[in-house]
Amino acid sequence: MSQIGKEIERASKIIAEGGVVAFPTETVYGLGADALNPKAVAKIFSYKERPTFDPLIVHISTLEQLKIVLKRVDDNLLLLANKFWPGPLTIVTKKSDNIPDIVTSGLDTVGVRMPSNPIALKFIEACATPIAAPSANKFGKISPTLASHVRKELPDIDMVIDGGGCEVGIESTVIALDSDGFHILREGAITFEELQKVLPSVAPKNDQQPLAPGMLKSHYSPRKPLFIADSYELDEIEKQIVELKHGGKCVAFISFTGIAPKEASVTHYLSKNADLKEAALNLFRILHLLEDDSEVDIMVAEEVRGEGLAKAIMDRLERASYHHTL
Ligand code: TXA
Ligand code: MG
């Protein structure tokens, strides 16, 4: 058996015994437990220090498992599942009685997704049960896209399956199914435009729409201040960095278009040419890197402009920089 095969076997035993295991998905690493075992799921909340009002996503490896997780499997759900699964789309709809309240924070709906990462799929298959998993970080902190990020944040968990870097780098899009369409609860790797081609939206996300539980203004927070540059002009950005450097602070810049302000001590690139897929892939990795760099005091990120994935990236940056305005 391959090394990874052995690891998956060991991981599935831990899950069967009611333990928790971190595993790679194409979006970010998840912290998994048997979704049908409330005591195991409680451990996720405790390791993450996550409030119990924030529901978990249930991960499946076959469409068959939908019958275990959901009250009913309707046509619109299958339309979306056939197009986007396995992949980074979470669909929220009525749950079955098999799913314990702790998974859904007492809601009568559950978020379900089939990840596309082959290790994730093999792991869920080996567990032979749906796997409840949030991102494998402390609540409100930066999501992990490498096994080392998980070990740093959650050193006490039973096991981390190391699958290398995640291919997408930001979380799944979360949508709620309505009687005749869908609405977005969390922006993510699949864009509104892509979804709407398959199923018309009931209402595009707007400020009136209630957010998904757990979607707090402050989230994805690095353990040092992050600011979003308040201008697109390099000259203006240089001035803002000079102000932040006051008192000898070391400022790192996070570039999206390739600009590198000379006042910044160091520049990291989400992308060098505003490529959104590349920026999504690099976002959490760079935030972790700068969080861990003891030389860096403050981070300044260039605004990520555009539609689609740009919105999902800006959503993360804005929550990560909440409390810090220039
Ligand atoms: O890509 C992802 O979605 C990753 C990987 C591991 O699958 N998971 C992830 O989980 O980002 P988490 O727990 O960090 O975020 C899940 C969010 C919750 O905070 C909540 O906003 C929403 O999904 N959610 C889950 N169940 C829900 C429900 N029943 N109703 C509304 N929103 C729900
Ligand atoms: Mg999370």
Coordinates of C-alpha atoms and ligand atoms in Angstrom, one line a residue:
M1 CA 0.0 0.0 0.0
S2 CA 1.3 3.5 -0.8
Q3 CA 2.4 5.8 2.0
I4 CA -0.7 8.0 1.5
G5 CA -2.9 4.9 1.4
K6 CA -1.5 3.9 4.8
E7 CA -2.1 7.4 6.2
I8 CA -5.7 7.3 5.0
E9 CA -6.2 3.9 6.6
R10 CA -4.9 5.2 9.9
A11 CA -7.0 8.4 9.6
S12 CA -10.2 6.4 9.0
K13 CA -9.5 4.3 12.1
I14 CA -9.2 7.5 14.2
I15 CA -12.5 8.8 12.7
A16 CA -14.2 5.4 13.6
E17 CA -12.9 5.8 17.2
G18 CA -14.5 9.3 17.4
G19 CA -11.3 11.3 16.8
V20 CA -10.6 14.2 14.6
V21 CA -8.3 14.3 11.5
A22 CA -7.2 17.3 9.4
F23 CA -7.2 16.6 5.7
P24 CA -6.5 18.4 2.5
T25 CA -9.3 19.6 0.2
E26 CA -8.9 21.6 -3.0
T27 CA -10.0 24.8 -1.1
V28 CA -8.3 24.7 2.3
Y29 CA -7.5 22.0 4.9
G30 CA -10.5 20.8 6.8
L31 CA -10.7 19.4 10.4
G32 CA -12.9 16.3 10.1
A33 CA -14.9 14.1 12.3
D34 CA -17.8 11.6 11.8
A35 CA -20.8 13.8 11.0
L36 CA -23.1 11.3 12.6
N37 CA -21.2 11.2 15.9
P38 CA -22.1 14.2 18.1
K39 CA -19.3 13.6 20.6
A40 CA -16.7 13.5 17.8
V41 CA -18.1 16.7 16.3
A42 CA -17.9 18.4 19.7
K43 CA -14.2 17.9 19.6
I44 CA -13.9 20.0 16.4
F45 CA -15.6 22.9 18.2
S46 CA -13.3 22.5 21.2
Y47 CA -10.0 22.3 19.2
K48 CA -11.0 25.3 17.1
E49 CA -12.5 27.3 20.0
R50 CA -15.4 27.8 17.6
P51 CA -18.7 29.1 18.9
T52 CA -21.5 26.5 18.6
F53 CA -23.7 29.0 16.6
D54 CA -21.4 28.5 13.6
P55 CA -22.6 25.4 11.6
L56 CA -20.2 22.9 9.9
I57 CA -20.1 21.7 6.3
V58 CA -20.7 18.0 5.8
H59 CA -18.4 16.4 3.2
I60 CA -19.4 13.4 1.1
S61 CA -17.6 11.2 -1.5
T62 CA -20.6 9.9 -3.4
L63 CA -24.1 11.2 -4.4
E64 CA -25.5 8.1 -2.6
Q65 CA -24.5 9.7 0.7
L66 CA -26.9 12.6 0.1
K67 CA -29.7 10.3 1.2
I68 CA -28.0 10.0 4.6
V69 CA -27.5 13.7 5.0
L70 CA -30.5 15.4 3.4
K71 CA -34.3 15.2 4.0
R72 CA -34.8 15.0 0.2
V73 CA -32.6 15.3 -2.9
D74 CA -34.4 17.6 -5.3
D75 CA -33.8 18.3 -9.0
N76 CA -32.1 21.7 -8.6
L77 CA -29.6 20.2 -6.1
L78 CA -28.8 17.5 -8.6
L79 CA -28.4 20.0 -11.4
L80 CA -25.8 21.9 -9.4
A81 CA -24.2 18.7 -8.0
N82 CA -23.8 17.3 -11.5
K83 CA -22.1 20.5 -12.8
F84 CA -20.0 21.5 -9.8
W85 CA -19.2 18.4 -7.8
P86 CA -16.7 17.2 -7.0
G87 CA -15.7 20.8 -6.4
P88 CA -15.8 23.9 -4.2
L89 CA -19.5 24.4 -3.9
T90 CA -21.4 24.0 -0.6
I91 CA -25.2 23.6 -0.9
V92 CA -27.4 24.4 2.1
T93 CA -30.7 22.7 2.2
K94 CA -33.0 20.8 4.6
K95 CA -31.2 18.2 6.7
S96 CA -32.2 14.6 7.6
D97 CA -32.8 13.5 11.1
N98 CA -29.5 11.6 10.9
I99 CA -27.5 14.8 11.2
P100 CA -27.0 15.8 14.9
D101 CA -27.9 19.3 16.0
I102 CA -24.4 20.2 16.9
V103 CA -23.3 19.9 13.2
T104 CA -25.9 22.5 12.1
S105 CA -26.0 24.7 15.2
G106 CA -29.6 23.6 15.7
L107 CA -30.7 24.7 12.2
D108 CA -33.0 22.5 10.2
T109 CA -30.6 22.9 7.2
V110 CA -27.2 21.5 6.5
G111 CA -24.4 22.6 4.2
V112 CA -23.1 19.7 2.1
R113 CA -20.3 19.4 -0.5
M114 CA -18.3 16.8 -2.4
P115 CA -14.6 18.0 -2.5
S116 CA -12.5 17.3 -5.6
N117 CA -9.2 16.7 -3.9
P118 CA -8.4 13.0 -4.5
I119 CA -7.0 12.5 -1.0
A120 CA -10.1 14.1 0.5
L121 CA -12.3 11.8 -1.6
K122 CA -10.3 8.6 -0.6
F123 CA -10.4 9.7 3.0
I124 CA -14.2 10.1 3.1
E125 CA -14.6 6.9 1.2
A126 CA -12.4 5.0 3.7
C127 CA -14.3 6.5 6.6
A128 CA -17.6 5.2 5.1
T129 CA -19.5 8.0 6.8
P130 CA -20.1 11.7 5.9
I131 CA -17.4 13.9 7.4
A132 CA -18.2 17.2 9.1
A133 CA -15.4 19.6 8.7
P134 CA -14.7 23.3 9.0
S135 CA -11.5 24.9 7.9
A136 CA -8.6 23.6 10.2
N137 CA -7.7 26.8 11.9
K138 CA -8.5 28.4 15.3
F139 CA -11.8 30.2 15.0
G140 CA -11.5 33.6 13.2
K141 CA -7.9 33.0 12.2
I142 CA -6.2 32.5 8.8
S143 CA -7.4 29.4 6.9
P144 CA -4.7 26.7 6.2
T145 CA -3.6 25.8 2.7
L146 CA -0.6 23.7 3.8
A147 CA -0.3 20.9 6.4
S148 CA 2.3 23.0 8.3
H149 CA -0.4 25.8 8.8
V150 CA -2.6 23.2 10.5
R151 CA 0.2 21.9 12.7
K152 CA 1.0 25.5 13.7
E153 CA -2.6 26.4 14.6
L154 CA -3.8 23.1 16.0
P155 CA -0.8 21.2 17.4
D156 CA -2.9 18.9 19.6
I157 CA -5.2 17.2 17.1
D158 CA -5.0 13.5 16.5
M159 CA -3.6 13.6 12.9
V160 CA -2.9 15.7 9.9
I161 CA -3.0 14.1 6.4
D162 CA -0.3 16.0 4.4
G163 CA -1.5 16.4 0.9
G164 CA 0.7 19.3 0.0
G165 CA -0.7 22.7 -1.1
C166 CA -4.4 23.2 -1.8
E167 CA -5.1 23.9 -5.5
V168 CA -7.7 26.7 -5.1
G169 CA -6.6 28.4 -1.9
I170 CA -9.9 30.0 -0.7
E171 CA -13.0 28.3 0.6
S172 CA -16.0 26.9 -1.2
T173 CA -18.9 29.1 -2.2
V174 CA -21.8 28.5 0.1
I175 CA -25.3 28.8 -1.4
A176 CA -28.8 28.2 0.0
L177 CA -31.3 26.4 -2.2
D178 CA -34.7 28.2 -2.4
S179 CA -37.9 26.7 -3.7
D180 CA -37.1 28.0 -7.2
G181 CA -33.4 29.0 -7.3
F182 CA -30.5 29.8 -4.9
H183 CA -28.9 32.7 -3.1
I184 CA -25.2 33.1 -2.0
L185 CA -24.4 32.9 1.7
R186 CA -20.6 33.1 1.3
E187 CA -18.6 34.2 -1.8
G188 CA -16.0 31.6 -2.7
A189 CA -14.2 29.7 -5.4
I190 CA -17.2 29.3 -7.7
T191 CA -18.6 32.6 -8.9
F192 CA -22.2 33.9 -8.9
E193 CA -22.0 34.1 -12.8
E194 CA -20.9 30.4 -13.1
L195 CA -23.8 29.3 -10.8
Q196 CA -26.4 31.4 -12.5
K197 CA -25.6 29.8 -15.9
V198 CA -26.8 26.5 -14.3
L199 CA -29.6 27.7 -12.1
P200 CA -31.2 31.1 -12.0
S201 CA -30.7 33.0 -8.8
V202 CA -33.6 34.0 -6.6
A203 CA -31.9 37.2 -5.5
P204 CA -28.3 38.3 -6.0
K205 CA -26.5 38.8 -2.7
N206 CA -27.1 42.2 -1.3
D207 CA -26.9 44.0 2.0
Q208 CA -30.4 43.0 3.0
Q209 CA -29.7 39.3 2.6
P210 CA -28.9 37.8 6.0
L211 CA -25.3 36.4 6.1
A212 CA -24.6 32.8 6.9
P213 CA -24.2 32.2 10.6
G214 CA -20.6 32.5 11.6
M215 CA -19.9 35.1 8.9
L216 CA -18.5 37.7 11.3
K217 CA -17.1 41.1 10.2
S218 CA -13.7 40.1 11.7
H219 CA -12.4 36.7 10.4
Y220 CA -9.4 35.2 8.7
S221 CA -7.4 37.5 11.0
P222 CA -3.6 37.5 11.1
R223 CA -2.0 38.0 14.5
K224 CA -0.7 41.4 13.4
P225 CA -2.4 44.4 11.8
L226 CA -3.4 44.2 8.1
F227 CA -4.5 47.4 6.2
I228 CA -6.0 47.6 2.7
A229 CA -4.3 50.4 0.7
D230 CA -6.7 53.2 0.3
S231 CA -5.7 54.1 -3.2
Y232 CA -4.7 52.6 -6.6
E233 CA -1.9 55.2 -7.1
L234 CA 1.6 54.0 -6.3
D235 CA 2.5 57.5 -5.0
E236 CA -0.4 57.5 -2.6
I237 CA 0.4 54.0 -1.4
E238 CA 4.0 55.0 -0.7
K239 CA 2.7 57.9 1.4
Q240 CA 0.4 55.5 3.4
I241 CA 3.3 53.1 4.0
V242 CA 5.5 56.0 5.2
E243 CA 2.9 56.9 7.8
L244 CA 2.6 53.3 9.0
K245 CA 6.4 53.1 9.3
H246 CA 6.3 55.8 11.9
G247 CA 8.3 54.8 14.9
G248 CA 10.4 52.3 13.1
K249 CA 7.7 49.8 12.2
C250 CA 8.5 47.2 9.5
V251 CA 5.8 47.2 6.8
A252 CA 5.3 44.4 4.3
F253 CA 3.3 45.0 1.1
I254 CA 1.0 42.4 -0.5
S255 CA 0.8 43.1 -4.3
F256 CA -2.0 42.1 -6.7
T257 CA -1.0 43.9 -9.9
G258 CA 2.8 43.6 -9.6
I259 CA 3.5 47.0 -8.1
A260 CA 6.2 47.0 -5.4
P261 CA 6.3 50.2 -3.3
K262 CA 9.9 51.2 -2.5
E263 CA 8.9 52.3 1.0
A264 CA 7.8 48.7 1.9
S265 CA 10.5 46.6 3.6
V266 CA 9.4 43.5 1.6
T267 CA 6.7 42.8 -1.1
H268 CA 4.9 39.5 -1.6
Y269 CA 2.9 38.9 -4.7
L270 CA -0.6 37.5 -4.8
S271 CA 0.0 37.9 -8.5
K272 CA 2.3 40.0 -10.7
N273 CA -0.4 40.7 -13.2
A274 CA -3.8 40.7 -11.4
D275 CA -4.5 37.0 -12.1
L276 CA -7.4 36.1 -9.8
K277 CA -6.9 32.4 -9.7
E278 CA -3.2 32.9 -8.8
A279 CA -4.2 35.5 -6.2
A280 CA -6.7 33.2 -4.5
L281 CA -4.1 30.4 -4.4
N282 CA -1.5 32.7 -2.7
L283 CA -3.7 34.6 -0.4
F284 CA -3.7 32.5 2.8
R285 CA -0.2 31.2 2.2
I286 CA 1.2 34.8 2.1
L287 CA -0.8 35.9 5.2
H288 CA 0.6 32.9 7.1
L289 CA 4.1 33.7 5.9
L290 CA 3.9 37.3 7.0
E291 CA 2.2 36.4 10.3
D292 CA 5.1 34.1 11.1
D293 CA 7.8 36.5 9.9
S294 CA 9.1 38.1 13.2
E295 CA 10.7 41.0 11.2
V296 CA 7.3 42.2 9.9
D297 CA 5.1 44.4 12.1
I298 CA 2.4 45.6 9.7
M299 CA 0.9 44.4 6.4
V300 CA -0.6 46.5 3.7
A301 CA -2.5 44.8 0.9
E302 CA -3.3 46.2 -2.6
E303 CA -7.0 46.2 -3.3
V304 CA -8.1 43.3 -5.4
R305 CA -10.4 44.7 -8.1
G306 CA -12.8 42.9 -10.4
E307 CA -15.8 40.7 -10.5
G308 CA -16.2 37.0 -9.6
L309 CA -13.3 35.6 -7.7
A310 CA -12.1 39.1 -6.9
K311 CA -15.1 39.5 -4.7
A312 CA -14.3 36.4 -2.7
I313 CA -10.7 37.5 -2.3
M314 CA -11.7 41.0 -1.2
D315 CA -14.3 39.5 1.3
R316 CA -11.4 37.6 3.0
L317 CA -9.1 40.7 2.9
E318 CA -11.7 42.9 4.3
R319 CA -12.6 40.6 7.2
A320 CA -8.8 40.0 7.9
S321 CA -8.3 43.8 8.0
Y322 CA -11.4 44.7 10.1
H323 CA -10.5 47.2 12.9
H324 CA -7.6 48.5 10.7
T325 CA -8.5 51.4 8.5
L326 CA -6.1 53.9 6.9
Ligands
TXA1 O1 -14.0 25.1 1.4 C1 -14.6 25.0 2.4 O2 -15.8 25.3 2.5 C2 -13.9 24.5 3.6 C3 -13.4 23.1 3.4 C4 -12.8 22.4 4.5 O3 -14.5 22.3 2.9 N1 -14.7 24.5 4.8 C5 -15.0 25.7 5.4 O4 -15.8 25.5 6.5 O5 -14.7 26.8 5.0 P1 -16.0 26.7 7.6 O6 -16.6 26.0 8.8 O7 -14.8 27.4 7.9 O8 -17.1 27.6 7.0 C6 -18.4 27.0 6.7 C7 -19.4 28.1 6.7 C8 -20.0 28.5 8.1 O9 -19.3 29.4 8.7 C9 -21.4 29.0 7.7 O10 -21.2 30.3 7.3 C10 -21.7 28.2 6.4 O11 -20.6 27.6 6.0 N2 -22.7 27.2 6.7 C11 -22.6 25.9 7.1 N3 -23.7 25.3 7.3 C12 -24.7 26.2 7.1 C13 -26.1 26.2 7.2 N4 -26.8 25.1 7.6 N5 -26.8 27.4 7.0 C14 -26.1 28.5 6.6 N6 -24.7 28.5 6.5 C15 -24.0 27.4 6.8
MG2 MG -13.3 28.8 8.3

